[in-house]
Structure formats: structure tokens, C-alpha cells
């Protein structure tokens, strides 16, 4: 896996957003893909969720999945007894193990090729825990990143850069025209990571 | 260079309270009337109609898709009769929360709308969590959650100058950002929220939720089971609101989830419950949007 160095941008994320004429915001639990060079995506307040960006540098097609949870397997063993059952189909884009193959399928349909596609992971932060004798259930952020890595590896896709962990939210901008990605940890400096 | 924290004292808090935006008299009167279970729909309707803007907001909210009523409500008296006093109380506090919190809170890096978004989302989540855990007063869960961060209105002016020190303290102690506020600034936003709640005569259970929503196990007084449960619901709603990224400030995820408290009060929080709760709450976004649009 090749990891690139991120560097501080001369621009603040607010300036980046001001320079973009059209931008689509990606909501948590959703994914989007495009082959149009004018497409720009913005993801706000990424916390324990994980934003996975895929970009084919040759075909210049790309997309983002903003996942909530690592894997869909736990739904099969629902044991909490909450009255209203969850609707399986409504939440497919929420899981790394389902959303990432779905996004990749869309991108392949737009002409993406695994050899030319680079992935970036952003998010996966954590809350602290008081107590936790039954184990810390709050490692969802870290587990999201682990599952995303294994799912991408299984799909034959390489990771170019990761900005994961910590205790602060992050915002990200992804520009399809040249694959540029800016990340800002809330209250911190803006980094150009690709 | 290390910034010197400007510490709050009881005297400076008294001065700060005078800077707060004023609460409309009708809302204060209503919040007190709604504590009386014997108040009639007619009495409430008469007070609400004294404020045409409030009447319009409440009618719009009552007729919104959030309540999904089978027919249109045309008067406040009718709204009280159909929705019930507790749902109406939730509406009154949501409107109050919008008036107070829908502003820029610079010290926490919150743009206009962010704190209000977090307040409303957390309140809808609290109501949903109450439903999932079969808590009998779901509207009360909404009510006590919607003003939980009101103390940020005062503390943000002090937080901005020493944010890096607060962050370092929170990371080192792992006791949460609010505890760092208390240690470096003299008061946390939760404690200041309690002072505001008492000044405005908020219901006692709401004051408990404001004061202890970040660390419920700090509540040492003996209270009723309902209050313990409400506090757990608000704490969980607040944590999940952060985990799902709604209305985040620079203090971000520098808080803790109090598993000992939650599990001592029957919430049985483990990886499974937390994941299911996240999905249930994620599915509430349409409700949050509808309610937000009806209150604006």
C-alpha cells in the first residue's frame, strides 16, 4: 500500500468551497458516483463514520461512500429486542461491507479500472469511555477503518492515503476534475491530501 | 505561548446572564402552566394566542408531517386537545431552543444553525430512544433534551481563547471536554446550563438533564427512577448525535460515554445495541428535517 504525504494547503476549506461553483453534499449512510469533471463532493462532520473515496486517475471517474458501520453481519443476529425491526434494505449503504462493493460496481459501470483506481479513507474518530467492564463498544470508528481496508483489499483496490482516528470531526472536499482532496479537522488547518 | 484562561466566578456569571437573549414572556408563562397537569386546553390556548408568531409556529408544527395527524388543526385549543399537553410542551421548548440557540457560537466553532441542529436532532433522538426502551414519557424525553447545551451560549466567549489548552486537558485526562472546561475556566457549559435553567424556572428533570448530560454518574442526589432513566436517554442521545456527526463544534468527540451509568440503569449498552441504535436514529433524519422546517 502506498501512503502519500499530506501537506498544509494555502487555502482554508471555506476558501476552497467558495471557489467551487457547484457542490453536492454527501449525507451519512449514502454514496454517490460520477464521471462528470464538474462534479465536486463535500462531506461535513465525519466522526465515527468513515468516508471512502475512490478515483480512477485515467478514466477520471470517482465517488464517495459515507458509511456508518463496519459490517452488515450483526443484523442477522439482532438480539436487543427493540420493538421495531430494522428494514434491511433501507440501510444497505450504511455498511462498509455492502456500500463499498456497491460504489465500486457503479464506478466500473462508468469505466473505472482497478489498476488505475486509488482509494482514500477519512474519518473513524472515537468518543472516550467511562467504565466499560463489558468491553468498549465505542471502537466503531476504528472498526469501520479496518473493515474498509479488508473490503477494499478483497476487491483488489489500493489505498493511497488515510486520515483516520482522533477525537475531532473532519470535513472533506473531493474534486472529480483532477482527483484533488482537501481535508480539514474541525478547528484545525486544511490539508491537501491528494 | 500558553494562553491564560479567564476564569468564571459566580459574580461574572451573574453579569453574563444579563447578556442572554430575552425569553418571550408568553413562553415562560406557558412553560410554567404546562407543568400543571390540571391546566385546561382552553387556558393554554388563551395564553398562546397572545403571541401571534408563536401561535403560527405552533399551528405549523402541529400540522406538519412530524405528527402525521389525519386532519388539519385550526386552533391552539384543538392542538392541545389532540396532541396532548406533553407533546405541546415539547413544541414550546423546541421553539424556545430555536430562539436561543439558532445563532453563531464562535468559541466552539459553531456556525449559525449548528447548535440548533444539534439540539433538535438530539431531542428527536431522545424521543426515539425512549420509544425503543419502552419509556412511558417519550415527549418528556424530547423536552428535557432540546436545551441540554444552553450553557454554551455563555461559555463560548471563554472557550475560544484557550481552546488548545482545553483540548490538551481533555485528551490527557480522558474525562471529557466539559470537565476540562470546569478545571480551566471554573465552570463547564453543563454547570452554566443548570444556572440558566434555574433562572428561567425550567422543570427540575430538565435541569438534571442539562447539568449531567455528559456524565450522568456525577448525579449523587437520590431521584426517582424516571429521572435516572431520562438522564440516561439524554446522555445516550447526545453521544449518538456526536457519533452521527450532527451539529459538531470544535469540541467534537472530546466527550465520554458513561457505560457504567447506562448499564446500571437498564440500557444494556454493548456493541450490538449501539449499532442498532445508530441505524434507528439515522432513520429519524426525515423527522428532524420536517420538524426543523415547521419551527423555523
Short mmCIF file of C-alpha atoms in Angstrom, two decimals:
data_model
loop_
_atom_site.label_atom_id
_atom_site.label_comp_id
_atom_site.label_asym_id
_atom_site.label_seq_id
_atom_site.Cartn_x
_atom_site.Cartn_y
_atom_site.Cartn_z
CA UNK A 1 0.00 0.00 0.00
CA UNK A 2 1.39 3.41 -0.96
CA UNK A 3 0.74 6.20 1.51
CA UNK A 4 1.17 9.77 0.29
CA UNK A 5 2.27 12.68 2.45
CA UNK A 6 -0.38 15.27 3.12
CA UNK A 7 0.61 18.90 3.22
CA UNK A 8 -0.96 22.05 4.56
CA UNK A 9 -2.95 23.83 1.90
CA UNK A 10 -2.57 27.55 1.23
CA UNK A 11 -6.33 27.61 1.21
CA UNK A 12 -8.75 27.19 4.10
CA UNK A 13 -11.63 24.80 3.38
CA UNK A 14 -14.04 27.74 3.40
CA UNK A 15 -11.97 29.34 0.59
CA UNK A 16 -11.97 26.05 -1.31
CA UNK A 17 -15.76 25.85 -1.05
CA UNK A 18 -16.12 29.48 -2.19
CA UNK A 19 -14.12 28.74 -5.35
CA UNK A 20 -16.36 25.84 -6.38
CA UNK A 21 -19.41 26.74 -8.45
CA UNK A 22 -21.38 23.56 -7.77
CA UNK A 23 -21.03 21.07 -4.95
CA UNK A 24 -23.00 18.07 -3.79
CA UNK A 25 -23.11 17.27 -0.09
CA UNK A 26 -22.99 13.57 0.80
CA UNK A 27 -25.12 12.58 3.78
CA UNK A 28 -24.08 9.89 6.23
CA UNK A 29 -25.28 6.46 5.07
CA UNK A 30 -25.23 7.45 1.39
CA UNK A 31 -22.93 7.04 -1.60
CA UNK A 32 -22.58 8.83 -4.94
CA UNK A 33 -20.50 8.33 -8.08
CA UNK A 34 -19.94 10.41 -11.21
CA UNK A 35 -17.97 10.67 -14.44
CA UNK A 36 -18.59 14.39 -14.90
CA UNK A 37 -15.48 16.51 -14.36
CA UNK A 38 -17.52 19.39 -12.94
CA UNK A 39 -18.65 17.20 -10.04
CA UNK A 40 -17.44 18.19 -6.58
CA UNK A 41 -18.41 16.39 -3.39
CA UNK A 42 -18.44 17.76 0.15
CA UNK A 43 -18.76 15.74 3.34
CA UNK A 44 -19.28 17.58 6.62
CA UNK A 45 -18.61 16.44 10.19
CA UNK A 46 -17.23 12.96 9.61
CA UNK A 47 -16.88 11.44 13.09
CA UNK A 48 -17.05 7.70 13.87
CA UNK A 49 -18.38 7.17 10.35
CA UNK A 50 -15.92 6.69 7.51
CA UNK A 51 -15.76 8.41 4.17
CA UNK A 52 -14.24 6.23 1.43
CA UNK A 53 -13.26 8.00 -1.79
CA UNK A 54 -12.48 6.01 -4.96
CA UNK A 55 -10.95 7.71 -8.01
CA UNK A 56 -9.76 6.31 -11.35
CA UNK A 57 -6.93 8.65 -12.38
CA UNK A 58 -7.13 7.64 -16.06
CA UNK A 59 -10.87 7.48 -16.67
CA UNK A 60 -11.37 10.39 -14.22
CA UNK A 61 -14.44 8.85 -12.65
CA UNK A 62 -14.91 8.77 -8.91
CA UNK A 63 -17.26 8.52 -5.99
CA UNK A 64 -17.71 8.62 -2.23
CA UNK A 65 -19.36 6.24 0.24
CA UNK A 66 -20.05 7.65 3.71
CA UNK A 67 -20.54 4.60 5.89
CA UNK A 68 -21.87 4.40 9.45
CA UNK A 69 -20.96 0.85 10.48
CA UNK A 70 -18.40 -1.80 9.52
CA UNK A 71 -20.41 -4.85 8.60
CA UNK A 72 -23.95 -5.98 8.00
CA UNK A 73 -23.46 -9.31 9.74
CA UNK A 74 -24.75 -8.09 13.11
CA UNK A 75 -28.20 -7.53 11.61
CA UNK A 76 -28.54 -11.28 11.19
CA UNK A 77 -28.07 -11.76 14.92
CA UNK A 78 -30.24 -8.94 16.22
CA UNK A 79 -30.59 -9.59 19.94
CA UNK A 80 -31.51 -6.29 21.52
CA UNK A 81 -35.25 -6.84 21.45
CA UNK A 82 -36.06 -3.31 20.27
CA UNK A 83 -39.65 -3.49 19.12
CA UNK A 84 -39.49 -2.10 15.63
CA UNK A 85 -37.40 -4.36 13.39
CA UNK A 86 -34.92 -2.63 11.15
CA UNK A 87 -35.66 -2.63 7.47
CA UNK A 88 -32.68 -4.43 5.96
CA UNK A 89 -32.92 -2.80 2.55
CA UNK A 90 -33.12 0.76 3.86
CA UNK A 91 -29.68 0.55 5.42
CA UNK A 92 -27.52 -1.19 2.83
CA UNK A 93 -25.42 1.91 2.10
CA UNK A 94 -24.66 2.26 5.81
CA UNK A 95 -22.31 -0.74 6.00
CA UNK A 96 -18.73 -0.84 4.68
CA UNK A 97 -19.04 -4.45 3.50
CA UNK A 98 -22.07 -3.60 1.34
CA UNK A 99 -21.62 0.09 0.39
CA UNK A 100 -18.05 -0.27 -0.92
CA UNK A 101 -18.77 -3.08 -3.43
CA UNK A 102 -21.90 -1.17 -4.50
CA UNK A 103 -19.93 2.03 -5.10
CA UNK A 104 -17.27 0.07 -6.99
CA UNK A 105 -19.93 -1.57 -9.16
CA UNK A 106 -21.25 1.90 -10.10
CA UNK A 107 -17.76 3.16 -10.87
CA UNK A 108 -16.97 0.14 -13.02
CA UNK A 109 -20.17 0.90 -14.91
CA UNK A 110 -18.75 4.39 -15.54
CA UNK A 111 -15.49 2.92 -16.86
CA UNK A 112 -13.28 2.63 -13.76
CA UNK A 113 -10.49 0.08 -13.70
CA UNK A 114 -8.96 -1.35 -10.50
CA UNK A 115 -5.37 -0.81 -11.66
CA UNK A 116 -5.89 2.92 -12.04
CA UNK A 117 -8.13 3.43 -9.03
CA UNK A 118 -6.89 4.91 -5.78
CA UNK A 119 -8.83 5.00 -2.52
CA UNK A 120 -8.71 7.41 0.38
CA UNK A 121 -10.15 6.85 3.87
CA UNK A 122 -11.24 9.79 6.04
CA UNK A 123 -12.88 9.69 9.50
CA UNK A 124 -13.15 6.86 12.02
CA UNK A 125 -12.84 9.05 15.15
CA UNK A 126 -13.72 7.94 18.68
CA UNK A 127 -15.50 9.02 21.86
CA UNK A 128 -13.86 8.29 25.22
CA UNK A 129 -15.44 5.75 27.56
CA UNK A 130 -16.16 5.82 31.30
CA UNK A 131 -16.43 2.31 32.69
CA UNK A 132 -16.84 -0.40 30.09
CA UNK A 133 -16.48 -3.58 32.12
CA UNK A 134 -18.32 -5.35 29.29
CA UNK A 135 -15.75 -4.17 26.75
CA UNK A 136 -15.61 -0.89 24.90
CA UNK A 137 -18.41 -0.77 22.34
CA UNK A 138 -17.13 2.54 21.03
CA UNK A 139 -14.42 1.29 18.75
CA UNK A 140 -16.82 1.66 15.82
CA UNK A 141 -14.59 4.28 14.17
CA UNK A 142 -11.53 2.01 14.23
CA UNK A 143 -13.59 -1.00 13.15
CA UNK A 144 -15.01 0.98 10.22
CA UNK A 145 -11.46 1.67 9.01
CA UNK A 146 -10.36 -1.98 9.46
CA UNK A 147 -13.36 -3.36 7.58
CA UNK A 148 -12.95 -0.79 4.80
CA UNK A 149 -9.28 -1.80 4.37
CA UNK A 150 -10.07 -5.53 4.20
CA UNK A 151 -13.06 -4.99 1.90
CA UNK A 152 -11.01 -2.82 -0.48
CA UNK A 153 -8.15 -5.36 -0.45
CA UNK A 154 -10.59 -8.13 -1.29
CA UNK A 155 -11.87 -6.03 -4.18
CA UNK A 156 -8.30 -5.50 -5.44
CA UNK A 157 -8.28 -1.76 -4.78
CA UNK A 158 -5.31 0.09 -3.30
CA UNK A 159 -5.37 2.78 -0.64
CA UNK A 160 -3.43 5.92 -1.48
CA UNK A 161 -3.96 7.84 1.76
CA UNK A 162 -5.74 7.66 5.13
CA UNK A 163 -6.76 10.40 7.54
CA UNK A 164 -8.36 8.37 10.33
CA UNK A 165 -8.69 8.28 14.13
CA UNK A 166 -8.51 11.05 16.72
CA UNK A 167 -11.34 12.76 18.58
CA UNK A 168 -12.31 15.58 16.25
CA UNK A 169 -14.71 15.70 13.29
CA UNK A 170 -13.34 16.19 9.80
CA UNK A 171 -14.72 17.83 6.66
CA UNK A 172 -13.63 16.75 3.18
CA UNK A 173 -13.89 18.10 -0.38
CA UNK A 174 -13.28 15.83 -3.40
CA UNK A 175 -12.98 17.33 -6.90
CA UNK A 176 -13.51 14.95 -9.77
CA UNK A 177 -11.77 17.13 -12.38
CA UNK A 178 -8.31 16.20 -11.10
CA UNK A 179 -8.99 13.94 -8.09
CA UNK A 180 -7.91 16.60 -5.60
CA UNK A 181 -8.96 16.04 -1.98
CA UNK A 182 -8.90 18.57 0.85
CA UNK A 183 -9.46 17.55 4.47
CA UNK A 184 -9.92 19.78 7.47
CA UNK A 185 -10.03 18.54 11.02
CA UNK A 186 -12.63 20.83 12.63
CA UNK A 187 -10.92 23.88 14.11
CA UNK A 188 -7.59 22.86 12.53
CA UNK A 189 -5.70 23.55 9.33
CA UNK A 190 -6.80 22.41 5.88
CA UNK A 191 -4.67 19.67 4.31
CA UNK A 192 -4.43 18.81 0.66
CA UNK A 193 -4.01 15.04 0.83
CA UNK A 194 -4.21 14.23 -2.89
CA UNK B 1 2.73 30.58 24.20
CA UNK B 2 0.17 29.27 26.65
CA UNK B 3 -2.96 31.38 26.89
CA UNK B 4 -4.20 32.36 30.34
CA UNK B 5 -7.71 31.18 30.96
CA UNK B 6 -10.18 33.84 32.06
CA UNK B 7 -11.91 32.09 34.98
CA UNK B 8 -15.59 32.45 35.62
CA UNK B 9 -16.85 33.35 39.08
CA UNK B 10 -20.38 33.46 40.46
CA UNK B 11 -20.24 37.25 40.13
CA UNK B 12 -19.15 37.16 36.49
CA UNK B 13 -21.86 34.58 35.72
CA UNK B 14 -24.50 36.94 37.11
CA UNK B 15 -23.24 39.57 34.67
CA UNK B 16 -23.17 37.07 31.80
CA UNK B 17 -26.77 36.07 32.44
CA UNK B 18 -27.89 39.63 31.75
CA UNK B 19 -26.38 39.35 28.22
CA UNK B 20 -28.52 36.37 27.27
CA UNK B 21 -31.25 36.92 24.70
CA UNK B 22 -34.58 37.55 26.42
CA UNK B 23 -37.18 34.82 26.52
CA UNK B 24 -40.66 35.94 25.43
CA UNK B 25 -42.97 36.27 28.45
CA UNK B 26 -45.59 34.06 26.81
CA UNK B 27 -43.11 31.18 26.52
CA UNK B 28 -42.01 31.50 30.15
CA UNK B 29 -45.66 31.62 31.26
CA UNK B 30 -46.53 28.62 29.09
CA UNK B 31 -43.60 26.53 30.32
CA UNK B 32 -44.86 27.06 33.88
CA UNK B 33 -48.52 26.37 33.00
CA UNK B 34 -47.53 23.15 31.24
CA UNK B 35 -46.08 21.83 34.49
CA UNK B 36 -49.59 21.82 35.94
CA UNK B 37 -51.43 18.65 34.86
CA UNK B 38 -54.79 20.30 35.65
CA UNK B 39 -54.41 23.17 33.21
CA UNK B 40 -57.12 23.12 30.54
CA UNK B 41 -56.78 23.25 26.76
CA UNK B 42 -58.77 26.48 26.80
CA UNK B 43 -56.43 28.15 29.31
CA UNK B 44 -53.36 27.16 27.30
CA UNK B 45 -54.95 28.26 24.03
CA UNK B 46 -55.77 31.68 25.52
CA UNK B 47 -52.15 32.28 26.57
CA UNK B 48 -50.62 31.03 23.30
CA UNK B 49 -52.81 33.29 21.17
CA UNK B 50 -51.38 36.35 22.95
CA UNK B 51 -48.31 35.84 20.75
CA UNK B 52 -49.34 35.65 17.05
CA UNK B 53 -45.87 34.50 15.92
CA UNK B 54 -45.84 31.70 18.48
CA UNK B 55 -49.41 30.70 17.53
CA UNK B 56 -48.40 30.49 13.86
CA UNK B 57 -45.28 28.43 14.67
CA UNK B 58 -47.20 26.03 16.90
CA UNK B 59 -50.01 25.56 14.40
CA UNK B 60 -47.50 24.96 11.61
CA UNK B 61 -45.62 22.43 13.74
CA UNK B 62 -48.85 20.71 14.82
CA UNK B 63 -49.95 20.33 11.20
CA UNK B 64 -46.54 19.15 9.99
CA UNK B 65 -45.80 15.63 8.78
CA UNK B 66 -43.90 15.09 12.06
CA UNK B 67 -47.21 14.47 13.88
CA UNK B 68 -48.96 12.94 10.85
CA UNK B 69 -52.44 13.91 12.05
CA UNK B 70 -55.41 12.76 9.96
CA UNK B 71 -56.91 16.26 9.73
CA UNK B 72 -55.83 19.87 9.90
CA UNK B 73 -55.74 21.64 13.26
CA UNK B 74 -57.02 25.22 13.12
CA UNK B 75 -56.77 26.45 16.71
CA UNK B 76 -54.40 26.05 19.63
CA UNK B 77 -57.22 24.78 21.80
CA UNK B 78 -57.70 21.99 19.28
CA UNK B 79 -53.93 21.34 19.17
CA UNK B 80 -53.83 20.89 22.95
CA UNK B 81 -56.82 18.55 22.85
CA UNK B 82 -55.46 16.38 20.03
CA UNK B 83 -51.71 16.35 20.64
CA UNK B 84 -51.86 16.40 24.42
CA UNK B 85 -50.09 18.55 26.95
CA UNK B 86 -46.74 16.72 26.85
CA UNK B 87 -46.37 16.97 23.07
CA UNK B 88 -47.26 20.64 23.30
CA UNK B 89 -44.68 21.17 26.00
CA UNK B 90 -42.06 19.59 23.70
CA UNK B 91 -43.10 22.08 21.00
CA UNK B 92 -42.85 25.09 23.32
CA UNK B 93 -39.33 24.12 24.41
CA UNK B 94 -38.27 23.39 20.82
CA UNK B 95 -39.42 26.89 19.80
CA UNK B 96 -37.59 28.37 22.81
CA UNK B 97 -34.48 26.37 21.90
CA UNK B 98 -34.66 27.70 18.32
CA UNK B 99 -34.93 31.29 19.58
CA UNK B 100 -31.96 30.88 21.91
CA UNK B 101 -29.60 28.56 20.04
CA UNK B 102 -30.03 29.44 16.37
CA UNK B 103 -27.00 31.73 16.35
CA UNK B 104 -23.27 31.58 15.78
CA UNK B 105 -21.42 30.17 18.82
CA UNK B 106 -17.93 31.20 17.78
CA UNK B 107 -15.91 29.87 20.74
CA UNK B 108 -16.95 26.30 19.88
CA UNK B 109 -16.57 26.86 16.13
CA UNK B 110 -20.31 26.54 15.57
CA UNK B 111 -21.78 28.42 12.61
CA UNK B 112 -25.32 29.79 12.85
CA UNK B 113 -27.70 26.84 12.86
CA UNK B 114 -25.22 24.20 14.07
CA UNK B 115 -26.09 24.32 17.79
CA UNK B 116 -29.80 24.42 16.99
CA UNK B 117 -29.37 21.45 14.63
CA UNK B 118 -27.60 19.51 17.36
CA UNK B 119 -30.29 20.47 19.92
CA UNK B 120 -33.19 19.40 17.71
CA UNK B 121 -31.51 16.23 16.43
CA UNK B 122 -30.61 15.17 19.97
CA UNK B 123 -34.19 15.81 21.11
CA UNK B 124 -35.71 13.73 18.30
CA UNK B 125 -33.14 11.01 19.08
CA UNK B 126 -34.04 11.12 22.79
CA UNK B 127 -37.70 10.61 21.93
CA UNK B 128 -36.83 7.70 19.65
CA UNK B 129 -34.56 6.08 22.25
CA UNK B 130 -37.35 6.47 24.83
CA UNK B 131 -39.73 4.64 22.47
CA UNK B 132 -37.23 1.85 21.81
CA UNK B 133 -36.68 1.30 25.53
CA UNK B 134 -40.44 1.44 26.27
CA UNK B 135 -40.03 4.54 28.43
CA UNK B 136 -43.54 5.81 29.08
CA UNK B 137 -42.90 9.55 28.58
CA UNK B 138 -41.40 9.90 25.10
CA UNK B 139 -42.37 13.57 24.67
CA UNK B 140 -40.75 14.37 28.01
CA UNK B 141 -37.51 12.84 26.72
CA UNK B 142 -37.65 15.27 23.78
CA UNK B 143 -38.39 18.21 26.09
CA UNK B 144 -35.52 17.60 28.50
CA UNK B 145 -33.01 17.05 25.69
CA UNK B 146 -33.68 20.07 23.49
CA UNK B 147 -31.95 22.66 25.70
CA UNK B 148 -29.15 20.46 27.05
CA UNK B 149 -26.31 22.62 25.65
CA UNK B 150 -27.76 26.01 26.53
CA UNK B 151 -24.72 26.72 28.75
CA UNK B 152 -22.61 27.06 25.59
CA UNK B 153 -24.38 30.39 24.99
CA UNK B 154 -22.33 31.86 27.84
CA UNK B 155 -19.20 29.72 27.90
CA UNK B 156 -18.32 30.08 24.21
CA UNK B 157 -16.90 33.55 24.87
CA UNK B 158 -14.37 31.99 27.25
CA UNK B 159 -13.65 28.72 25.40
CA UNK B 160 -12.30 30.23 22.18
CA UNK B 161 -9.26 31.87 23.81
CA UNK B 162 -7.99 28.69 25.47
CA UNK B 163 -9.30 26.03 23.13
CA UNK B 164 -5.92 24.32 22.66
CA UNK B 165 -5.38 24.05 26.43
CA UNK B 166 -8.89 22.67 26.91
CA UNK B 167 -8.34 20.12 24.17
CA UNK B 168 -4.98 19.04 25.61
CA UNK B 169 -6.51 18.68 29.09
CA UNK B 170 -9.47 16.66 27.75
CA UNK B 171 -7.15 14.34 25.80
CA UNK B 172 -4.77 13.84 28.70
CA UNK B 173 -7.39 13.23 31.40
CA UNK B 174 -9.90 11.43 29.14
CA UNK B 175 -12.52 12.96 31.46
CA UNK B 176 -14.20 14.85 28.65
CA UNK B 177 -14.16 18.42 27.35
CA UNK B 178 -16.74 19.61 29.91
CA UNK B 179 -14.51 18.51 32.79
CA UNK B 180 -11.60 20.38 31.17
CA UNK B 181 -13.86 23.46 30.98
CA UNK B 182 -14.59 23.16 34.70
CA UNK B 183 -10.92 22.79 35.59
CA UNK B 184 -9.58 25.59 33.39
CA UNK B 185 -12.48 28.03 33.30
CA UNK B 186 -14.11 27.41 36.68
CA UNK B 187 -17.41 26.15 35.22
CA UNK B 188 -18.43 23.72 32.50
CA UNK B 189 -21.14 24.50 29.95
CA UNK B 190 -23.31 21.90 31.72
CA UNK B 191 -23.00 23.75 35.04
CA UNK B 192 -23.76 27.08 33.39
CA UNK B 193 -26.76 25.47 31.71
CA UNK B 194 -28.01 24.48 35.15
CA UNK B 195 -27.70 28.11 36.32
CA UNK B 196 -29.68 29.32 33.28
CA UNK B 197 -32.30 26.60 33.78
CA UNK B 198 -32.83 27.64 37.39
CA UNK B 199 -33.03 31.32 36.45
CA UNK B 200 -35.77 30.55 33.92
CA UNK B 201 -37.57 28.12 36.23
CA UNK B 202 -37.18 25.12 33.96
CA UNK B 203 -38.69 21.88 35.26
CA UNK B 204 -36.40 20.02 37.67
CA UNK B 205 -35.93 16.97 35.42
CA UNK B 206 -34.83 19.24 32.59
CA UNK B 207 -32.26 20.89 34.86
CA UNK B 208 -30.87 17.45 35.81
CA UNK B 209 -30.56 16.57 32.11
CA UNK B 210 -28.79 19.84 31.30
CA UNK B 211 -26.39 19.51 34.25
CA UNK B 212 -25.49 15.82 33.88
CA UNK B 213 -25.97 15.02 30.19
CA UNK B 214 -22.24 14.43 29.66
CA UNK B 215 -21.57 12.42 32.81
CA UNK B 216 -24.76 11.15 34.43
CA UNK B 217 -22.89 9.20 37.11
CA UNK B 218 -21.96 12.57 38.68
CA UNK B 219 -25.58 12.86 39.84
CA UNK B 220 -25.32 11.93 43.53
CA UNK B 221 -28.77 13.00 44.72
CA UNK B 222 -31.45 10.38 45.15
CA UNK B 223 -34.02 10.93 42.41
CA UNK B 224 -36.93 8.92 41.01
CA UNK B 225 -36.35 6.04 38.58
CA UNK B 226 -37.93 8.15 35.82
CA UNK B 227 -35.33 10.87 36.28
CA UNK B 228 -32.46 8.35 36.24
CA UNK B 229 -33.85 6.88 33.02
CA UNK B 230 -34.48 10.24 31.37
CA UNK B 231 -30.91 11.24 32.14
CA UNK B 232 -29.61 8.03 30.57
CA UNK B 233 -31.75 8.64 27.47
CA UNK B 234 -30.46 12.21 27.05
CA UNK B 235 -26.84 11.10 27.60
CA UNK B 236 -27.19 8.37 25.00
CA UNK B 237 -28.96 10.69 22.54
CA UNK B 238 -26.20 13.29 22.95
CA UNK B 239 -23.42 10.72 22.39
CA UNK B 240 -25.14 9.24 19.34
CA UNK B 241 -25.77 12.71 17.94
CA UNK B 242 -21.98 13.24 18.06
CA UNK B 243 -21.26 9.80 16.60
CA UNK B 244 -23.58 10.51 13.67
CA UNK B 245 -21.93 13.92 13.17
CA UNK B 246 -24.79 16.35 13.82
CA UNK B 247 -24.07 19.98 14.77
CA UNK B 248 -20.47 19.34 15.78
CA UNK B 249 -18.32 22.06 17.31
CA UNK B 250 -14.55 22.16 17.69
CA UNK B 251 -15.03 20.19 20.92
CA UNK B 252 -16.05 17.37 18.57
CA UNK B 253 -15.83 13.95 20.14
CA UNK B 254 -13.85 15.07 23.20
CA UNK B 255 -16.52 13.61 25.48
CA UNK B 256 -17.11 10.22 27.00
CA UNK B 257 -19.95 7.76 27.12
CA UNK B 258 -20.81 6.67 30.65
CA UNK B 259 -21.26 2.92 30.24
CA UNK B 260 -21.32 2.24 33.98
CA UNK B 261 -24.29 4.57 34.45
CA UNK B 262 -26.16 3.34 31.38
CA UNK B 263 -25.77 -0.30 32.25
CA UNK B 264 -26.64 0.28 35.91
CA UNK B 265 -29.97 1.76 34.74
CA UNK B 266 -31.05 -0.96 32.35
CA UNK B 267 -29.81 0.34 28.99
CA UNK B 268 -27.62 -2.70 28.36
CA UNK B 269 -25.27 -0.81 26.06
CA UNK B 270 -22.90 -3.03 24.12
CA UNK B 271 -21.62 -3.06 20.55
CA UNK B 272 -24.84 -4.64 19.32
CA UNK B 273 -27.26 -2.17 20.94
CA UNK B 274 -25.13 0.78 19.93
CA UNK B 275 -25.04 -0.28 16.29
CA UNK B 276 -28.77 -0.89 16.20
CA UNK B 277 -29.46 2.44 17.89
CA UNK B 278 -27.30 4.22 15.33
CA UNK B 279 -29.37 2.78 12.50
CA UNK B 280 -32.71 3.51 14.20
CA UNK B 281 -31.61 7.10 14.82
CA UNK B 282 -30.17 7.51 11.35
CA UNK B 283 -33.65 6.65 10.08
CA UNK B 284 -35.08 9.65 12.03
CA UNK B 285 -33.43 12.27 9.81
CA UNK B 286 -36.62 12.92 7.84
CA UNK B 287 -38.45 13.65 11.13
CA UNK B 288 -35.71 16.07 12.19
CA UNK B 289 -35.93 17.87 8.85
CA UNK B 290 -39.73 18.12 8.94
CA UNK B 291 -39.78 19.45 12.48
CA UNK B 292 -36.98 21.89 11.77
CA UNK B 293 -38.80 23.33 8.77
CA UNK B 294 -42.04 23.71 10.72
CA UNK B 295 -40.38 25.56 13.61
CA UNK B 296 -38.16 27.96 11.59
#
